[in-house]
């Protein structure tokens, strides 16, 4: 089945969208994660296009969508509002199923909070913690410091950021391509070269700056010395502004299929992108210790909220990293079909 793409002008922005499947089929919206785009869903779309009308947009500032700023003080609401405007522009009025990958999981949870009447079911693929990324501890997402130090735009590896900005296609340790190979999937997994290069294109299409990715930052008197700013993606997913725990109070909350890999290094209770865990293993100097700045238990936090909501199924794929839909495509597609049937 052919995947088509187009720009859709909504009431909020010019959104680039990939689409597949018959218009009369049930709608499944695919929402990508950070430093990526809807291109990462192309293999899944080819597999599912016979059963669903698939709609896969690029975030503002990502892929080929308009480079508009992200108001981080609204948490994930810029993206939730953008999605609502897109569905309106596409004349999709019935409740839809949504799949959110990584930070996209936060977007679809926020969409369910904002528009519960428009949601049928949710699939969270390697979904982020409902309490944001970094700066909290405990399964109930308690702030580690008053200013949420260790989260936000200042926590990104500056070498990676510079290479992303410069369009680096090399294989140095901090390059986007190496990040794709080492963290987006379990290390050692290989893609056909043309597909890998398309994924890399999707990463390099990220708009880099204070308004988009990763956002601005402010100094902090707490380790590791940076706290969130007010603009950009990594501040939007900071616990300073991102709190998706009201999902548990929806009545009724939509049914959720949560799929994750057992070797995910990004969203994990031992995440290699979390300052608390990086300090613990000695990768970031000056760590003040477990009592002062513990690692964020991201998986435990999401489980805590989903258990409060009720009606969720957690499925853990063995031998799998951050992208089950790419690493175990046949099983993922089968699980998705069974859940959405």
mmCIF file of C-alpha atoms in Angstrom:
data_model
loop_
_atom_site.group_PDB
_atom_site.id
_atom_site.type_symbol
_atom_site.label_atom_id
_atom_site.label_comp_id
_atom_site.label_asym_id
_atom_site.label_seq_id
_atom_site.Cartn_x
_atom_site.Cartn_y
_atom_site.Cartn_z
ATOM 1 C CA UNK A 1 0.000 0.000 0.000
ATOM 2 C CA UNK A 2 1.366 3.406 -0.998
ATOM 3 C CA UNK A 3 2.192 5.990 1.666
ATOM 4 C CA UNK A 4 1.301 9.507 0.592
ATOM 5 C CA UNK A 5 2.433 12.764 2.143
ATOM 6 C CA UNK A 6 1.235 16.336 2.063
ATOM 7 C CA UNK A 7 1.161 19.627 3.925
ATOM 8 C CA UNK A 8 -2.102 20.360 5.746
ATOM 9 C CA UNK A 9 -2.813 23.928 6.789
ATOM 10 C CA UNK A 10 -4.627 23.855 10.117
ATOM 11 C CA UNK A 11 -5.891 26.650 12.334
ATOM 12 C CA UNK A 12 -2.553 26.508 14.179
ATOM 13 C CA UNK A 13 0.225 25.651 11.714
ATOM 14 C CA UNK A 14 1.281 24.045 8.444
ATOM 15 C CA UNK A 15 1.560 20.357 9.364
ATOM 16 C CA UNK A 16 3.363 17.762 7.274
ATOM 17 C CA UNK A 17 1.467 14.474 7.327
ATOM 18 C CA UNK A 18 2.108 10.958 6.077
ATOM 19 C CA UNK A 19 -1.043 8.978 5.309
ATOM 20 C CA UNK A 20 -1.982 5.485 4.205
ATOM 21 C CA UNK A 21 -5.010 3.213 4.085
ATOM 22 C CA UNK A 22 -8.610 3.716 2.978
ATOM 23 C CA UNK A 23 -10.433 6.810 4.230
ATOM 24 C CA UNK A 24 -13.360 4.641 5.357
ATOM 25 C CA UNK A 25 -11.199 2.485 7.674
ATOM 26 C CA UNK A 26 -10.848 3.109 11.434
ATOM 27 C CA UNK A 27 -8.434 5.972 12.106
ATOM 28 C CA UNK A 28 -5.119 5.296 13.841
ATOM 29 C CA UNK A 29 -2.973 8.353 14.548
ATOM 30 C CA UNK A 30 0.779 7.747 14.888
ATOM 31 C CA UNK A 31 2.690 10.279 16.999
ATOM 32 C CA UNK A 32 6.490 10.238 16.872
ATOM 33 C CA UNK A 33 9.046 11.012 19.570
ATOM 34 C CA UNK A 34 11.827 13.518 20.167
ATOM 35 C CA UNK A 35 14.533 14.101 17.529
ATOM 36 C CA UNK A 36 12.599 12.091 14.965
ATOM 37 C CA UNK A 37 9.683 12.476 12.579
ATOM 38 C CA UNK A 38 6.835 10.501 11.081
ATOM 39 C CA UNK A 39 9.314 8.836 8.693
ATOM 40 C CA UNK A 40 10.082 6.372 11.507
ATOM 41 C CA UNK A 41 6.557 4.986 11.100
ATOM 42 C CA UNK A 42 6.819 4.173 7.403
ATOM 43 C CA UNK A 43 7.512 0.418 7.853
ATOM 44 C CA UNK A 44 4.609 0.115 10.292
ATOM 45 C CA UNK A 45 2.313 2.072 7.993
ATOM 46 C CA UNK A 46 3.099 -0.258 5.108
ATOM 47 C CA UNK A 47 2.158 -3.208 7.310
ATOM 48 C CA UNK A 48 -1.095 -1.769 8.701
ATOM 49 C CA UNK A 49 -2.469 0.166 5.754
ATOM 50 C CA UNK A 50 -4.884 -2.588 4.797
ATOM 51 C CA UNK A 51 -6.769 -2.332 8.117
ATOM 52 C CA UNK A 52 -6.565 1.324 9.166
ATOM 53 C CA UNK A 53 -6.627 4.874 7.936
ATOM 54 C CA UNK A 54 -3.198 5.936 9.168
ATOM 55 C CA UNK A 55 -2.364 9.558 9.937
ATOM 56 C CA UNK A 56 1.212 10.346 10.996
ATOM 57 C CA UNK A 57 2.024 14.052 11.491
ATOM 58 C CA UNK A 58 5.347 15.740 12.201
ATOM 59 C CA UNK A 59 5.544 17.900 15.330
ATOM 60 C CA UNK A 60 5.952 21.643 14.982
ATOM 61 C CA UNK A 61 9.663 22.243 14.473
ATOM 62 C CA UNK A 62 10.255 18.634 13.429
ATOM 63 C CA UNK A 63 10.388 16.869 10.092
ATOM 64 C CA UNK A 64 8.751 18.994 7.418
ATOM 65 C CA UNK A 65 6.192 20.774 9.603
ATOM 66 C CA UNK A 66 6.279 24.514 10.174
ATOM 67 C CA UNK A 67 9.084 25.799 12.399
ATOM 68 C CA UNK A 68 6.927 27.361 15.088
ATOM 69 C CA UNK A 69 8.127 27.830 18.689
ATOM 70 C CA UNK A 70 7.113 25.441 21.462
ATOM 71 C CA UNK A 71 5.681 27.086 24.571
ATOM 72 C CA UNK A 72 7.132 24.755 27.193
ATOM 73 C CA UNK A 73 5.128 26.341 29.995
ATOM 74 C CA UNK A 74 2.101 24.542 28.526
ATOM 75 C CA UNK A 75 3.771 21.152 28.869
ATOM 76 C CA UNK A 76 2.538 18.906 26.045
ATOM 77 C CA UNK A 77 -0.468 21.099 25.249
ATOM 78 C CA UNK A 78 1.011 22.782 22.171
ATOM 79 C CA UNK A 79 1.273 19.334 20.602
ATOM 80 C CA UNK A 80 -2.142 18.233 21.840
ATOM 81 C CA UNK A 81 -3.729 21.377 20.414
ATOM 82 C CA UNK A 82 -1.848 20.931 17.134
ATOM 83 C CA UNK A 83 -3.173 17.388 16.857
ATOM 84 C CA UNK A 84 -6.740 18.474 17.551
ATOM 85 C CA UNK A 85 -6.444 21.165 14.878
ATOM 86 C CA UNK A 86 -5.082 18.619 12.385
ATOM 87 C CA UNK A 87 -7.949 16.189 12.929
ATOM 88 C CA UNK A 88 -10.391 19.052 12.491
ATOM 89 C CA UNK A 89 -8.700 20.096 9.235
ATOM 90 C CA UNK A 90 -8.897 16.487 8.002
ATOM 91 C CA UNK A 91 -12.621 16.332 8.942
ATOM 92 C CA UNK A 92 -11.995 13.446 11.358
ATOM 93 C CA UNK A 93 -14.837 13.772 13.835
ATOM 94 C CA UNK A 94 -15.295 10.254 15.255
ATOM 95 C CA UNK A 95 -13.167 9.023 18.185
ATOM 96 C CA UNK A 96 -9.759 7.767 17.065
ATOM 97 C CA UNK A 97 -7.108 5.350 18.239
ATOM 98 C CA UNK A 98 -3.707 6.896 18.907
ATOM 99 C CA UNK A 99 -0.214 5.447 19.133
ATOM 100 C CA UNK A 100 2.446 7.552 20.846
ATOM 101 C CA UNK A 101 6.109 6.556 20.698
ATOM 102 C CA UNK A 102 8.445 7.870 23.430
ATOM 103 C CA UNK A 103 7.639 11.595 23.896
ATOM 104 C CA UNK A 104 4.711 10.954 21.564
ATOM 105 C CA UNK A 105 3.264 8.883 24.385
ATOM 106 C CA UNK A 106 3.114 12.057 26.421
ATOM 107 C CA UNK A 107 1.338 13.827 23.572
ATOM 108 C CA UNK A 108 -1.399 11.200 23.241
ATOM 109 C CA UNK A 109 -1.926 11.087 27.011
ATOM 110 C CA UNK A 110 -2.292 14.876 27.024
ATOM 111 C CA UNK A 111 -4.691 14.642 24.079
ATOM 112 C CA UNK A 112 -6.784 12.130 26.039
ATOM 113 C CA UNK A 113 -6.828 14.485 29.027
ATOM 114 C CA UNK A 114 -7.826 17.470 26.866
ATOM 115 C CA UNK A 115 -10.232 15.664 24.529
ATOM 116 C CA UNK A 116 -11.459 12.444 26.164
ATOM 117 C CA UNK A 117 -14.475 12.315 23.867
ATOM 118 C CA UNK A 118 -12.202 12.123 20.810
ATOM 119 C CA UNK A 119 -10.175 9.112 22.003
ATOM 120 C CA UNK A 120 -11.093 5.455 21.618
ATOM 121 C CA UNK A 121 -7.922 3.633 22.715
ATOM 122 C CA UNK A 122 -4.252 4.425 23.269
ATOM 123 C CA UNK A 123 -1.064 2.566 22.464
ATOM 124 C CA UNK A 124 1.970 3.750 24.420
ATOM 125 C CA UNK A 125 5.164 2.545 22.775
ATOM 126 C CA UNK A 126 8.130 3.135 25.089
ATOM 127 C CA UNK A 127 6.029 5.940 26.540
ATOM 128 C CA UNK A 128 7.681 8.662 28.618
ATOM 129 C CA UNK A 129 6.992 9.087 32.310
ATOM 130 C CA UNK A 130 3.774 11.001 33.019
ATOM 131 C CA UNK A 131 5.852 13.186 35.364
ATOM 132 C CA UNK A 132 8.172 14.392 32.612
ATOM 133 C CA UNK A 133 11.779 13.582 31.820
ATOM 134 C CA UNK A 134 14.312 14.064 34.621
ATOM 135 C CA UNK A 135 14.146 15.860 37.944
ATOM 136 C CA UNK A 136 11.749 13.619 39.870
ATOM 137 C CA UNK A 137 11.956 10.532 42.047
ATOM 138 C CA UNK A 138 9.593 7.947 43.502
ATOM 139 C CA UNK A 139 6.801 6.267 41.597
ATOM 140 C CA UNK A 140 4.547 9.230 42.386
ATOM 141 C CA UNK A 141 6.885 11.708 40.656
ATOM 142 C CA UNK A 142 8.060 13.862 43.546
ATOM 143 C CA UNK A 143 10.325 16.780 42.520
ATOM 144 C CA UNK A 144 13.964 16.182 43.402
ATOM 145 C CA UNK A 145 14.663 19.928 43.706
ATOM 146 C CA UNK A 146 12.403 22.952 43.855
ATOM 147 C CA UNK A 147 13.568 24.199 40.434
ATOM 148 C CA UNK A 148 13.513 20.762 38.751
ATOM 149 C CA UNK A 149 17.267 20.802 38.208
ATOM 150 C CA UNK A 150 18.564 18.100 35.914
ATOM 151 C CA UNK A 151 15.729 18.436 33.417
ATOM 152 C CA UNK A 152 15.028 20.654 30.433
ATOM 153 C CA UNK A 153 16.964 22.116 27.546
ATOM 154 C CA UNK A 154 20.316 22.345 29.290
ATOM 155 C CA UNK A 155 20.688 18.596 29.802
ATOM 156 C CA UNK A 156 21.408 17.661 26.176
ATOM 157 C CA UNK A 157 24.923 16.564 25.210
ATOM 158 C CA UNK A 158 26.363 19.710 23.548
ATOM 159 C CA UNK A 159 28.457 17.622 21.136
ATOM 160 C CA UNK A 160 25.363 15.789 19.912
ATOM 161 C CA UNK A 161 23.474 19.073 19.659
ATOM 162 C CA UNK A 162 26.195 20.679 17.538
ATOM 163 C CA UNK A 163 26.337 17.680 15.207
ATOM 164 C CA UNK A 164 22.547 17.656 14.860
ATOM 165 C CA UNK A 165 22.578 21.358 14.026
ATOM 166 C CA UNK A 166 25.354 20.875 11.476
ATOM 167 C CA UNK A 167 23.668 17.955 9.724
ATOM 168 C CA UNK A 168 26.472 15.538 10.628
ATOM 169 C CA UNK A 169 26.004 12.172 8.895
ATOM 170 C CA UNK A 170 29.161 10.585 10.314
ATOM 171 C CA UNK A 171 29.736 7.801 12.814
ATOM 172 C CA UNK A 172 31.523 9.571 15.667
ATOM 173 C CA UNK A 173 30.303 8.607 19.172
ATOM 174 C CA UNK A 174 28.064 11.664 19.624
ATOM 175 C CA UNK A 175 26.723 11.787 16.078
ATOM 176 C CA UNK A 176 23.005 11.432 15.295
ATOM 177 C CA UNK A 177 23.682 8.236 13.322
ATOM 178 C CA UNK A 178 25.492 6.615 16.240
ATOM 179 C CA UNK A 179 22.719 7.764 18.579
ATOM 180 C CA UNK A 180 20.184 6.103 16.277
ATOM 181 C CA UNK A 181 22.150 2.857 16.238
ATOM 182 C CA UNK A 182 23.024 2.766 19.928
ATOM 183 C CA UNK A 183 19.934 4.167 21.642
ATOM 184 C CA UNK A 184 16.885 4.280 19.387
ATOM 185 C CA UNK A 185 17.195 0.518 19.010
ATOM 186 C CA UNK A 186 19.103 -2.211 20.808
ATOM 187 C CA UNK A 187 22.785 -1.870 19.834
ATOM 188 C CA UNK A 188 23.713 -4.235 17.040
ATOM 189 C CA UNK A 189 20.447 -4.060 15.136
ATOM 190 C CA UNK A 190 21.000 -3.120 11.503
ATOM 191 C CA UNK A 191 18.610 -1.609 8.970
ATOM 192 C CA UNK A 192 18.872 -1.599 5.178
ATOM 193 C CA UNK A 193 21.091 1.361 4.324
ATOM 194 C CA UNK A 194 18.414 3.302 2.454
ATOM 195 C CA UNK A 195 15.978 2.950 5.356
ATOM 196 C CA UNK A 196 18.592 3.941 7.928
ATOM 197 C CA UNK A 197 19.446 7.018 5.884
ATOM 198 C CA UNK A 198 15.758 7.999 5.739
ATOM 199 C CA UNK A 199 15.581 7.696 9.521
ATOM 200 C CA UNK A 200 18.707 9.834 9.785
ATOM 201 C CA UNK A 201 17.094 12.391 7.486
ATOM 202 C CA UNK A 202 14.159 12.495 9.896
ATOM 203 C CA UNK A 203 16.466 13.190 12.829
ATOM 204 C CA UNK A 204 18.434 15.861 10.988
ATOM 205 C CA UNK A 205 15.204 17.638 10.030
ATOM 206 C CA UNK A 206 14.813 18.645 13.701
ATOM 207 C CA UNK A 207 14.868 22.409 14.149
ATOM 208 C CA UNK A 208 17.657 23.156 16.630
ATOM 209 C CA UNK A 209 17.399 26.185 18.876
ATOM 210 C CA UNK A 210 15.928 27.655 22.022
ATOM 211 C CA UNK A 211 12.422 27.824 20.525
ATOM 212 C CA UNK A 212 12.269 24.201 19.383
ATOM 213 C CA UNK A 213 14.867 21.553 20.285
ATOM 214 C CA UNK A 214 16.131 21.344 22.928
ATOM 215 C CA UNK A 215 14.999 24.710 24.266
ATOM 216 C CA UNK A 216 16.559 27.204 26.640
ATOM 217 C CA UNK A 217 17.805 26.632 30.185
ATOM 218 C CA UNK A 218 18.478 28.508 33.403
ATOM 219 C CA UNK A 219 21.313 28.128 35.913
ATOM 220 C CA UNK A 220 20.599 26.204 39.085
ATOM 221 C CA UNK A 221 22.246 26.117 42.474
ATOM 222 C CA UNK A 222 21.452 22.415 42.590
ATOM 223 C CA UNK A 223 23.437 19.675 40.897
ATOM 224 C CA UNK A 224 23.964 19.357 37.936
ATOM 225 C CA UNK A 225 23.758 23.143 37.655
ATOM 226 C CA UNK A 226 20.975 23.574 35.084
ATOM 227 C CA UNK A 227 17.206 23.935 35.391
ATOM 228 C CA UNK A 228 14.468 24.217 32.767
ATOM 229 C CA UNK A 229 13.818 27.288 30.669
ATOM 230 C CA UNK A 230 10.442 28.149 29.171
ATOM 231 C CA UNK A 231 10.648 27.247 25.475
ATOM 232 C CA UNK A 232 11.424 24.169 23.401
ATOM 233 C CA UNK A 233 10.759 20.452 23.517
ATOM 234 C CA UNK A 234 13.007 19.387 26.384
ATOM 235 C CA UNK A 235 11.466 21.999 28.633
ATOM 236 C CA UNK A 236 7.974 20.943 27.539
ATOM 237 C CA UNK A 237 8.771 17.429 28.788
ATOM 238 C CA UNK A 238 10.345 18.736 31.976
ATOM 239 C CA UNK A 239 8.387 18.055 35.176
ATOM 240 C CA UNK A 240 8.373 21.813 35.713
ATOM 241 C CA UNK A 241 5.500 21.927 33.213
ATOM 242 C CA UNK A 242 4.631 18.361 32.207
ATOM 243 C CA UNK A 243 2.221 16.482 34.453
ATOM 244 C CA UNK A 244 0.148 13.784 32.799
ATOM 245 C CA UNK A 245 -1.034 12.170 36.034
ATOM 246 C CA UNK A 246 -4.591 13.569 35.529
ATOM 247 C CA UNK A 247 -4.912 10.788 32.953
ATOM 248 C CA UNK A 248 -5.620 8.503 35.922
ATOM 249 C CA UNK A 249 -8.654 10.634 36.844
ATOM 250 C CA UNK A 250 -10.434 10.254 33.499
ATOM 251 C CA UNK A 251 -13.780 8.533 33.922
ATOM 252 C CA UNK A 252 -13.614 6.339 32.070
ATOM 253 C CA UNK A 253 -9.968 6.349 31.010
ATOM 254 C CA UNK A 254 -9.373 4.813 27.572
ATOM 255 C CA UNK A 255 -7.953 1.325 27.418
ATOM 256 C CA UNK A 256 -4.177 1.343 26.998
ATOM 257 C CA UNK A 257 -1.729 -1.076 25.426
ATOM 258 C CA UNK A 258 1.753 -0.277 26.758
ATOM 259 C CA UNK A 259 4.577 -1.888 24.793
ATOM 260 C CA UNK A 260 8.218 -1.481 25.767
ATOM 261 C CA UNK A 261 11.552 -3.200 25.281
ATOM 262 C CA UNK A 262 13.400 -4.853 28.133
ATOM 263 C CA UNK A 263 16.653 -3.145 27.060
ATOM 264 C CA UNK A 264 15.378 0.385 26.482
ATOM 265 C CA UNK A 265 18.166 2.826 27.408
ATOM 266 C CA UNK A 266 16.116 6.008 26.946
ATOM 267 C CA UNK A 267 12.888 5.451 28.892
ATOM 268 C CA UNK A 268 13.967 3.299 31.798
ATOM 269 C CA UNK A 269 14.398 3.225 35.559
ATOM 270 C CA UNK A 270 18.125 3.306 34.694
ATOM 271 C CA UNK A 271 18.005 5.686 31.736
ATOM 272 C CA UNK A 272 21.275 6.751 30.146
ATOM 273 C CA UNK A 273 19.583 10.093 29.405
ATOM 274 C CA UNK A 274 18.606 10.806 33.025
ATOM 275 C CA UNK A 275 21.012 13.004 34.983
ATOM 276 C CA UNK A 276 20.358 11.163 38.240
ATOM 277 C CA UNK A 277 21.370 7.828 36.767
ATOM 278 C CA UNK A 278 24.274 9.313 34.797
ATOM 279 C CA UNK A 279 25.588 10.805 38.017
ATOM 280 C CA UNK A 280 25.180 7.487 39.800
ATOM 281 C CA UNK A 281 27.339 5.675 37.230
ATOM 282 C CA UNK A 282 29.964 8.435 37.188
ATOM 283 C CA UNK A 283 29.190 9.801 33.728
ATOM 284 C CA UNK A 284 28.355 13.281 35.078
ATOM 285 C CA UNK A 285 30.769 14.546 37.765
ATOM 286 C CA UNK A 286 29.820 15.893 41.163
ATOM 287 C CA UNK A 287 26.798 13.686 41.784
ATOM 288 C CA UNK A 288 25.627 14.445 45.352
ATOM 289 C CA UNK A 289 24.477 10.882 46.066
ATOM 290 C CA UNK A 290 21.406 8.687 46.053
ATOM 291 C CA UNK A 291 19.655 10.446 48.923
ATOM 292 C CA UNK A 292 20.029 13.879 47.325
ATOM 293 C CA UNK A 293 19.579 13.116 43.623
ATOM 294 C CA UNK A 294 18.335 9.584 42.837
ATOM 295 C CA UNK A 295 17.666 8.253 39.364
ATOM 296 C CA UNK A 296 14.189 8.797 37.960
ATOM 297 C CA UNK A 297 12.160 5.548 37.876
ATOM 298 C CA UNK A 298 10.441 6.364 34.568
ATOM 299 C CA UNK A 299 8.905 2.948 33.940
ATOM 300 C CA UNK A 300 7.653 2.620 37.516
ATOM 301 C CA UNK A 301 6.092 6.085 37.322
ATOM 302 C CA UNK A 302 4.144 5.295 34.164
ATOM 303 C CA UNK A 303 2.991 1.976 35.600
ATOM 304 C CA UNK A 304 1.814 3.765 38.758
ATOM 305 C CA UNK A 305 -0.409 6.167 36.798
ATOM 306 C CA UNK A 306 -1.759 3.493 34.441
ATOM 307 C CA UNK A 307 -2.636 1.246 37.363
ATOM 308 C CA UNK A 308 -4.574 4.089 38.929
ATOM 309 C CA UNK A 309 -6.415 4.603 35.641
ATOM 310 C CA UNK A 310 -7.183 0.889 35.219
ATOM 311 C CA UNK A 311 -7.683 -0.963 31.945
ATOM 312 C CA UNK A 312 -4.111 -1.194 30.720
ATOM 313 C CA UNK A 313 -2.003 -4.056 29.412
ATOM 314 C CA UNK A 314 1.780 -3.919 29.783
ATOM 315 C CA UNK A 315 3.743 -5.972 27.263
ATOM 316 C CA UNK A 316 7.526 -6.223 27.526
ATOM 317 C CA UNK A 317 9.468 -7.397 24.484
ATOM 318 C CA UNK A 318 12.677 -9.297 25.226
ATOM 319 C CA UNK A 319 15.827 -8.445 23.302
ATOM 320 C CA UNK A 320 14.394 -5.038 22.428
ATOM 321 C CA UNK A 321 15.398 -1.411 22.911
ATOM 322 C CA UNK A 322 13.440 1.827 22.521
ATOM 323 C CA UNK A 323 11.603 1.075 19.265
ATOM 324 C CA UNK A 324 9.569 -2.157 19.341
ATOM 325 C CA UNK A 325 7.808 -1.249 16.080
ATOM 326 C CA UNK A 326 11.183 -1.250 14.299
ATOM 327 C CA UNK A 327 12.941 -4.022 16.202
ATOM 328 C CA UNK A 328 10.118 -6.587 16.302
ATOM 329 C CA UNK A 329 7.829 -5.360 13.514
ATOM 330 C CA UNK A 330 5.804 -8.545 12.992
ATOM 331 C CA UNK A 331 5.000 -9.044 16.657
ATOM 332 C CA UNK A 332 4.277 -5.353 17.159
ATOM 333 C CA UNK A 333 1.864 -5.226 14.236
ATOM 334 C CA UNK A 334 0.107 -8.388 15.442
ATOM 335 C CA UNK A 335 -0.216 -7.044 18.992
ATOM 336 C CA UNK A 336 -1.541 -3.765 17.648
ATOM 337 C CA UNK A 337 -4.148 -5.456 15.469
ATOM 338 C CA UNK A 338 -5.309 -7.660 18.335
ATOM 339 C CA UNK A 339 -5.648 -4.721 20.717
ATOM 340 C CA UNK A 340 -7.474 -2.482 18.253
ATOM 341 C CA UNK A 341 -9.722 -5.189 16.824
#
